[in-house]
């Protein structure tokens, strides 16, 4: 009987001890998994291609979006006005055509040009008569028939005839040089016909004050941007700008603020600023609508990181602070803005911290999982 009771007591003790071990085993298993999760180590194959960047402290860079349009560069534009009156009869170019310097744009019939041609004929005839008269007077003077006074008078008349012929030729050359009664309109520069304000059979007057054609070299254009009164203090000479257009939605044109027109338009209360843009491929056309993003320094100090280091998850921004391949911390940050490939941070990191700037999302998921 005593042996039976001892055997029962030993059985109860065994089951009690086994239960304690089981409970301890259950309690320690999650801790072991948690430790393994916290000790994620970046594989060497990933680490070799990983980009590690340093948090920098510097002037806060901000941006401002303006509207504007493409215009011709007024320094490379030629407006062609008629120097004589007449009738347009032969237009040889169309709007948008490229023309070379000296190329004929149109021909105009002109009574003034006919008059200049007649003046040329008369001046040449007058010079011929004066030359013959002077030669004859010289012969008579040598023979003693003419006086020295007569000779001086003949020489003076010849010089006057020469001067008159030179004047008539210069006037004719200024007006195209055509002796057939036509005024030939030519381009003074190479470029595109950006304005054409005449048609065939149009009567034009030299005193009308309206140009016939406008030629512009579009290898260099202006972007005229509108700055509202509340934003004037944010735009400065030399600020970098990024220009986009409706025609090329994926293409960004880069330039700088070249001039600020320090007056406000009385109608729409905007100040104009000018951006000079190189346009070697003629992508930018006059009157195109443009969106201008001005990048400027705010004057404040802020931390900045590469934009590729930023992670957005659960309505918050994070970065991965790197200490070693087995010590990477997920750190929430407060973002001010992103300009190009830099993001400016107001809280969460310090200058000199190292952040993972490539494959950040993959490592972030590995640390969470």
Coordinates of C-alpha atoms in Angstrom, one line a residue:
X1 CA 0.0 0.0 0.0
X2 CA 2.8 2.4 0.9
X3 CA 4.6 1.5 -2.3
X4 CA 1.4 2.4 -4.3
X5 CA 1.1 5.8 -2.6
X6 CA 4.8 6.5 -3.4
X7 CA 4.3 5.6 -7.0
X8 CA 1.2 7.9 -7.3
X9 CA 3.1 10.8 -5.7
X10 CA 6.0 10.4 -8.2
X11 CA 3.6 10.4 -11.1
X12 CA 2.0 13.7 -9.9
X13 CA 5.4 15.3 -9.5
X14 CA 6.5 14.3 -13.0
X15 CA 3.4 15.7 -14.6
X16 CA 3.8 19.0 -12.6
X17 CA 7.4 19.4 -13.6
X18 CA 6.6 18.6 -17.3
X19 CA 3.9 21.3 -17.2
X20 CA 6.3 23.9 -15.8
X21 CA 8.8 23.1 -18.6
X22 CA 6.0 23.4 -21.2
X23 CA 4.8 26.7 -19.9
X24 CA 8.4 28.1 -19.8
X25 CA 9.0 26.8 -23.3
X26 CA 5.8 28.6 -24.5
X27 CA 6.8 31.8 -22.8
X28 CA 10.3 32.0 -24.2
X29 CA 9.5 31.1 -27.8
X30 CA 8.1 34.6 -28.8
X31 CA 11.1 36.3 -27.2
X32 CA 13.4 34.2 -29.3
X33 CA 11.5 35.1 -32.5
X34 CA 11.5 38.8 -31.5
X35 CA 15.3 38.7 -30.9
X36 CA 15.8 37.2 -34.3
X37 CA 13.5 39.9 -35.9
X38 CA 15.5 42.7 -34.3
X39 CA 18.8 41.3 -35.4
X40 CA 18.1 41.5 -39.2
X41 CA 21.5 41.7 -41.0
X42 CA 21.8 43.2 -44.4
X43 CA 23.3 40.5 -46.7
X44 CA 26.7 41.3 -48.1
X45 CA 25.5 41.0 -51.7
X46 CA 22.9 43.7 -51.0
X47 CA 25.3 45.8 -48.9
X48 CA 27.9 46.0 -51.7
X49 CA 25.4 47.8 -54.0
X50 CA 23.8 49.9 -51.3
X51 CA 24.1 53.7 -51.4
X52 CA 24.7 55.2 -48.0
X53 CA 24.4 59.0 -47.8
X54 CA 24.9 61.6 -45.0
X55 CA 22.4 63.9 -43.6
X56 CA 23.4 67.5 -44.4
X57 CA 22.5 70.8 -42.8
X58 CA 22.2 73.9 -45.0
X59 CA 20.0 76.6 -46.3
X60 CA 16.4 75.6 -46.9
X61 CA 15.6 75.5 -50.6
X62 CA 12.0 76.2 -51.6
X63 CA 10.1 76.5 -54.8
X64 CA 7.3 78.6 -56.4
X65 CA 5.2 77.8 -59.4
X66 CA 4.4 80.6 -61.9
X67 CA 2.6 80.8 -65.2
X68 CA 3.9 82.5 -68.3
X69 CA 4.4 82.1 -72.0
X70 CA 7.2 81.8 -74.6
X71 CA 8.1 84.9 -76.5
X72 CA 10.7 85.9 -79.0
X73 CA 14.0 87.4 -77.9
X74 CA 13.5 91.0 -78.7
X75 CA 17.3 91.5 -79.1
X76 CA 17.2 89.0 -82.0
X77 CA 14.1 90.3 -83.8
X78 CA 13.9 92.3 -86.9
X79 CA 10.6 94.2 -87.8
X80 CA 10.5 95.1 -91.5
X81 CA 8.7 98.3 -92.4
X82 CA 8.2 99.7 -95.9
X83 CA 10.5 102.5 -96.9
X84 CA 8.3 103.5 -99.8
X85 CA 4.6 103.4 -100.6
X86 CA 3.2 101.0 -103.2
X87 CA 1.3 97.8 -103.9
X88 CA 2.3 94.3 -102.7
X89 CA 2.2 92.0 -105.7
X90 CA 4.5 89.0 -105.1
X91 CA 4.8 87.5 -101.5
X92 CA 7.3 84.7 -101.5
X93 CA 7.2 83.4 -97.9
X94 CA 4.6 82.2 -95.5
X95 CA 4.2 82.5 -91.7
X96 CA 6.6 80.1 -90.0
X97 CA 9.0 79.8 -92.9
X98 CA 12.8 79.9 -92.3
X99 CA 14.6 82.6 -94.3
X100 CA 18.2 83.5 -94.8
X101 CA 19.7 86.9 -94.6
X102 CA 19.1 88.8 -97.9
X103 CA 16.3 86.5 -99.1
X104 CA 13.4 88.1 -100.9
X105 CA 10.2 88.2 -98.8
X106 CA 8.0 90.1 -101.3
X107 CA 8.0 92.5 -104.2
X108 CA 6.1 95.8 -104.3
X109 CA 5.3 98.0 -107.3
X110 CA 6.1 101.6 -106.3
X111 CA 5.8 104.9 -108.1
X112 CA 8.5 106.2 -105.7
X113 CA 10.9 103.5 -106.9
X114 CA 10.1 104.5 -110.5
X115 CA 10.9 108.1 -109.6
X116 CA 14.3 107.0 -108.1
X117 CA 15.1 105.1 -111.3
X118 CA 14.3 108.2 -113.3
X119 CA 16.5 110.3 -111.0
X120 CA 19.3 107.9 -111.6
X121 CA 19.0 108.2 -115.4
X122 CA 18.9 112.0 -115.2
X123 CA 21.9 112.1 -112.9
X124 CA 23.9 109.8 -115.2
X125 CA 22.9 112.0 -118.2
X126 CA 23.8 115.1 -116.3
X127 CA 27.2 113.8 -115.4
X128 CA 27.9 112.8 -119.0
X129 CA 27.0 116.3 -120.2
X130 CA 29.0 118.0 -117.5
X131 CA 32.0 115.8 -118.4
X132 CA 31.8 116.7 -122.1
X133 CA 31.4 120.3 -121.3
X134 CA 34.4 120.3 -119.0
X135 CA 36.6 118.5 -121.6
X136 CA 35.6 121.0 -124.2
X137 CA 36.3 124.0 -122.0
X138 CA 39.7 122.6 -121.1
X139 CA 40.5 122.3 -124.9
X140 CA 39.3 125.9 -125.5
X141 CA 41.3 127.1 -122.5
X142 CA 44.5 125.6 -123.9
X143 CA 43.7 127.3 -127.2
X144 CA 43.2 130.6 -125.5
X145 CA 39.5 130.7 -126.5
X146 CA 38.0 130.1 -123.0
X147 CA 39.0 131.9 -119.8
X148 CA 40.2 130.4 -116.6
X149 CA 36.9 131.4 -115.1
X150 CA 35.0 129.4 -117.7
X151 CA 37.2 126.4 -116.9
X152 CA 36.6 126.6 -113.2
X153 CA 32.9 126.9 -113.8
X154 CA 32.9 123.8 -116.0
X155 CA 34.9 121.8 -113.5
X156 CA 32.5 122.8 -110.7
X157 CA 29.5 121.7 -112.7
X158 CA 31.2 118.3 -113.3
X159 CA 31.8 117.9 -109.5
X160 CA 28.2 118.8 -108.8
X161 CA 27.0 116.2 -111.3
X162 CA 29.2 113.6 -109.7
X163 CA 27.8 114.4 -106.3
X164 CA 24.2 114.3 -107.5
X165 CA 24.8 110.9 -109.1
X166 CA 26.2 109.6 -105.8
X167 CA 23.3 110.9 -103.9
X168 CA 20.7 109.3 -106.2
X169 CA 22.6 105.9 -106.1
X170 CA 22.6 106.0 -102.3
X171 CA 18.9 106.7 -102.1
X172 CA 18.2 103.9 -104.5
X173 CA 20.4 101.5 -102.6
X174 CA 18.7 102.3 -99.3
X175 CA 15.4 101.5 -101.0
X176 CA 16.5 98.2 -102.5
X177 CA 18.5 99.3 -105.5
X178 CA 16.0 98.0 -108.1
X179 CA 15.8 100.2 -111.2
X180 CA 12.7 98.6 -112.6
X181 CA 10.2 100.5 -110.5
X182 CA 9.9 97.7 -107.9
X183 CA 10.7 97.7 -104.2
X184 CA 12.2 94.3 -103.2
X185 CA 11.6 93.5 -99.6
X186 CA 14.5 91.3 -98.2
X187 CA 15.3 89.8 -94.8
X188 CA 18.0 91.6 -92.9
X189 CA 18.7 88.5 -90.7
X190 CA 18.3 84.8 -90.8
X191 CA 15.4 83.4 -88.9
X192 CA 11.8 82.5 -88.9
X193 CA 8.9 84.6 -90.2
X194 CA 7.0 85.0 -86.9
X195 CA 4.7 87.8 -88.2
X196 CA 3.2 88.4 -91.6
X197 CA 0.8 91.3 -91.8
X198 CA 0.4 91.7 -95.6
X199 CA -1.2 89.9 -98.5
X200 CA -0.9 90.2 -102.2
X201 CA -2.5 93.4 -103.7
X202 CA -2.3 95.2 -100.3
X203 CA -1.6 98.9 -100.7
X204 CA 1.0 100.0 -98.1
X205 CA 2.2 103.4 -97.1
X206 CA 5.7 104.3 -95.8
X207 CA 4.1 106.5 -93.1
X208 CA 1.6 104.0 -91.8
X209 CA 3.9 102.7 -89.0
X210 CA 2.9 99.0 -89.4
X211 CA 5.5 96.4 -90.1
X212 CA 5.1 94.0 -93.0
X213 CA 7.0 91.1 -91.6
X214 CA 8.8 90.2 -88.4
X215 CA 11.8 87.8 -88.5
X216 CA 13.2 86.2 -85.3
X217 CA 16.1 83.9 -84.6
X218 CA 14.4 81.3 -82.3
X219 CA 17.7 79.7 -81.2
X220 CA 17.3 81.9 -78.1
X221 CA 13.9 82.7 -76.7
X222 CA 12.4 84.4 -73.6
X223 CA 10.0 83.0 -71.1
X224 CA 7.9 85.8 -69.6
X225 CA 6.5 84.7 -66.2
X226 CA 3.8 86.4 -64.1
X227 CA 4.7 87.0 -60.4
X228 CA 1.8 88.0 -58.2
X229 CA 2.3 90.7 -55.6
X230 CA 2.3 88.3 -52.7
X231 CA 5.2 86.3 -54.2
X232 CA 7.5 89.1 -55.3
X233 CA 9.8 88.7 -52.3
X234 CA 10.4 85.0 -53.2
X235 CA 11.8 85.6 -56.7
X236 CA 15.4 86.9 -57.2
X237 CA 17.8 87.5 -60.0
X238 CA 19.7 84.4 -60.9
X239 CA 17.2 81.9 -59.3
X240 CA 17.2 78.6 -61.1
X241 CA 13.9 77.7 -62.9
X242 CA 12.4 74.6 -64.5
X243 CA 10.0 75.2 -67.4
X244 CA 7.4 72.7 -68.6
X245 CA 5.0 73.1 -71.5
X246 CA 1.8 71.4 -72.6
X247 CA 3.5 70.3 -75.8
X248 CA 6.2 68.4 -74.0
X249 CA 4.7 67.2 -70.6
X250 CA 7.7 65.0 -69.8
X251 CA 10.4 67.4 -70.8
X252 CA 11.9 70.0 -68.4
X253 CA 13.8 73.0 -69.7
X254 CA 16.3 74.7 -67.4
X255 CA 17.2 78.3 -67.1
X256 CA 17.7 81.3 -64.7
X257 CA 15.8 84.5 -63.9
X258 CA 17.6 87.0 -66.2
X259 CA 15.6 90.2 -65.6
X260 CA 12.9 91.5 -63.2
X261 CA 10.6 94.2 -64.4
X262 CA 10.1 96.1 -61.2
X263 CA 6.6 97.5 -62.1
X264 CA 3.2 95.9 -61.7
X265 CA 0.7 95.6 -64.5
X266 CA -2.1 97.9 -63.5
X267 CA -4.7 95.5 -64.9
X268 CA -3.8 92.1 -63.4
X269 CA -1.4 93.2 -60.7
X270 CA 1.5 91.0 -61.7
X271 CA 5.2 91.7 -62.1
X272 CA 6.9 90.2 -65.2
X273 CA 10.2 88.3 -64.9
X274 CA 12.2 87.1 -67.8
X275 CA 14.0 83.8 -68.3
X276 CA 16.4 83.4 -71.2
X277 CA 16.3 79.9 -72.7
X278 CA 18.5 78.3 -75.2
X279 CA 16.4 76.8 -78.0
X280 CA 18.8 75.2 -80.4
X281 CA 16.3 72.5 -81.5
X282 CA 13.4 75.1 -81.9
X283 CA 11.3 73.1 -79.4
X284 CA 9.9 76.2 -77.8
X285 CA 7.6 78.2 -80.0
X286 CA 6.4 81.8 -79.4
X287 CA 3.1 82.1 -77.5
X288 CA 3.4 78.6 -76.0
X289 CA 1.9 78.4 -72.5
X290 CA 4.6 77.6 -69.9
X291 CA 4.6 76.5 -66.2
X292 CA 7.7 77.9 -64.4
X293 CA 9.0 76.4 -61.2
X294 CA 11.3 78.9 -59.5
X295 CA 13.8 77.3 -57.0
X296 CA 15.1 79.8 -54.3
X297 CA 16.8 79.7 -50.9
X298 CA 14.5 80.5 -48.1
X299 CA 17.1 81.8 -45.6
X300 CA 16.3 79.2 -43.0
X301 CA 18.4 76.2 -42.0
X302 CA 17.2 72.6 -42.4
X303 CA 18.4 69.0 -42.7
X304 CA 18.4 67.5 -46.1
X305 CA 18.6 63.9 -47.4
X306 CA 18.4 62.3 -50.9
X307 CA 14.8 61.9 -51.9
X308 CA 15.5 58.3 -52.6
X309 CA 16.1 57.7 -48.9
X310 CA 12.5 58.7 -48.0
X311 CA 9.9 56.0 -47.3
X312 CA 6.1 56.7 -47.0
X313 CA 4.0 54.2 -45.1
X314 CA 0.9 54.4 -42.9
X315 CA 0.5 58.1 -43.6
X316 CA 4.0 58.9 -42.3
X317 CA 7.5 59.4 -43.7
X318 CA 10.5 57.3 -42.5
X319 CA 14.2 56.9 -43.1
X320 CA 16.6 54.1 -42.3
X321 CA 19.4 55.2 -40.1
X322 CA 22.5 53.1 -40.8
X323 CA 25.1 52.2 -38.2
X324 CA 26.2 48.8 -39.5
X325 CA 24.8 46.0 -41.5
X326 CA 23.2 44.5 -38.4
X327 CA 22.1 47.8 -36.9
X328 CA 19.6 49.7 -39.0
X329 CA 16.9 51.8 -37.3
X330 CA 13.6 52.8 -38.8
X331 CA 13.1 56.5 -37.9
X332 CA 10.1 58.7 -38.5
X333 CA 10.8 62.2 -39.9
X334 CA 8.9 65.4 -40.6
X335 CA 9.2 66.5 -44.2
X336 CA 9.2 70.2 -45.2
X337 CA 9.4 69.8 -49.0
X338 CA 11.2 68.0 -51.8
X339 CA 13.2 69.9 -54.4
X340 CA 14.6 67.8 -57.2
X341 CA 16.6 64.9 -55.7
X342 CA 16.8 66.5 -52.2
X343 CA 14.2 66.4 -49.4
X344 CA 14.3 68.8 -46.5
X345 CA 13.6 67.6 -43.0
X346 CA 12.5 69.5 -39.9
X347 CA 12.7 66.7 -37.3
X348 CA 13.8 63.1 -36.9
X349 CA 17.5 63.2 -38.1
X350 CA 20.6 65.1 -37.2
X351 CA 23.5 66.4 -39.3
X352 CA 26.0 63.6 -39.9
X353 CA 23.5 60.7 -39.6
X354 CA 24.0 58.1 -42.3
X355 CA 20.8 57.0 -44.2
X356 CA 20.2 54.3 -46.7
X357 CA 19.6 56.0 -50.0
X358 CA 18.9 53.0 -52.3
X359 CA 16.7 49.9 -52.0
X360 CA 15.3 51.6 -48.8
X361 CA 11.8 50.1 -49.3
X362 CA 13.1 46.5 -49.6
X363 CA 15.2 46.9 -46.4
X364 CA 12.3 48.6 -44.7
X365 CA 10.0 45.6 -45.5
X366 CA 12.6 43.1 -44.4
X367 CA 13.0 44.9 -41.0
X368 CA 9.2 44.9 -40.5
X369 CA 8.7 41.3 -41.6

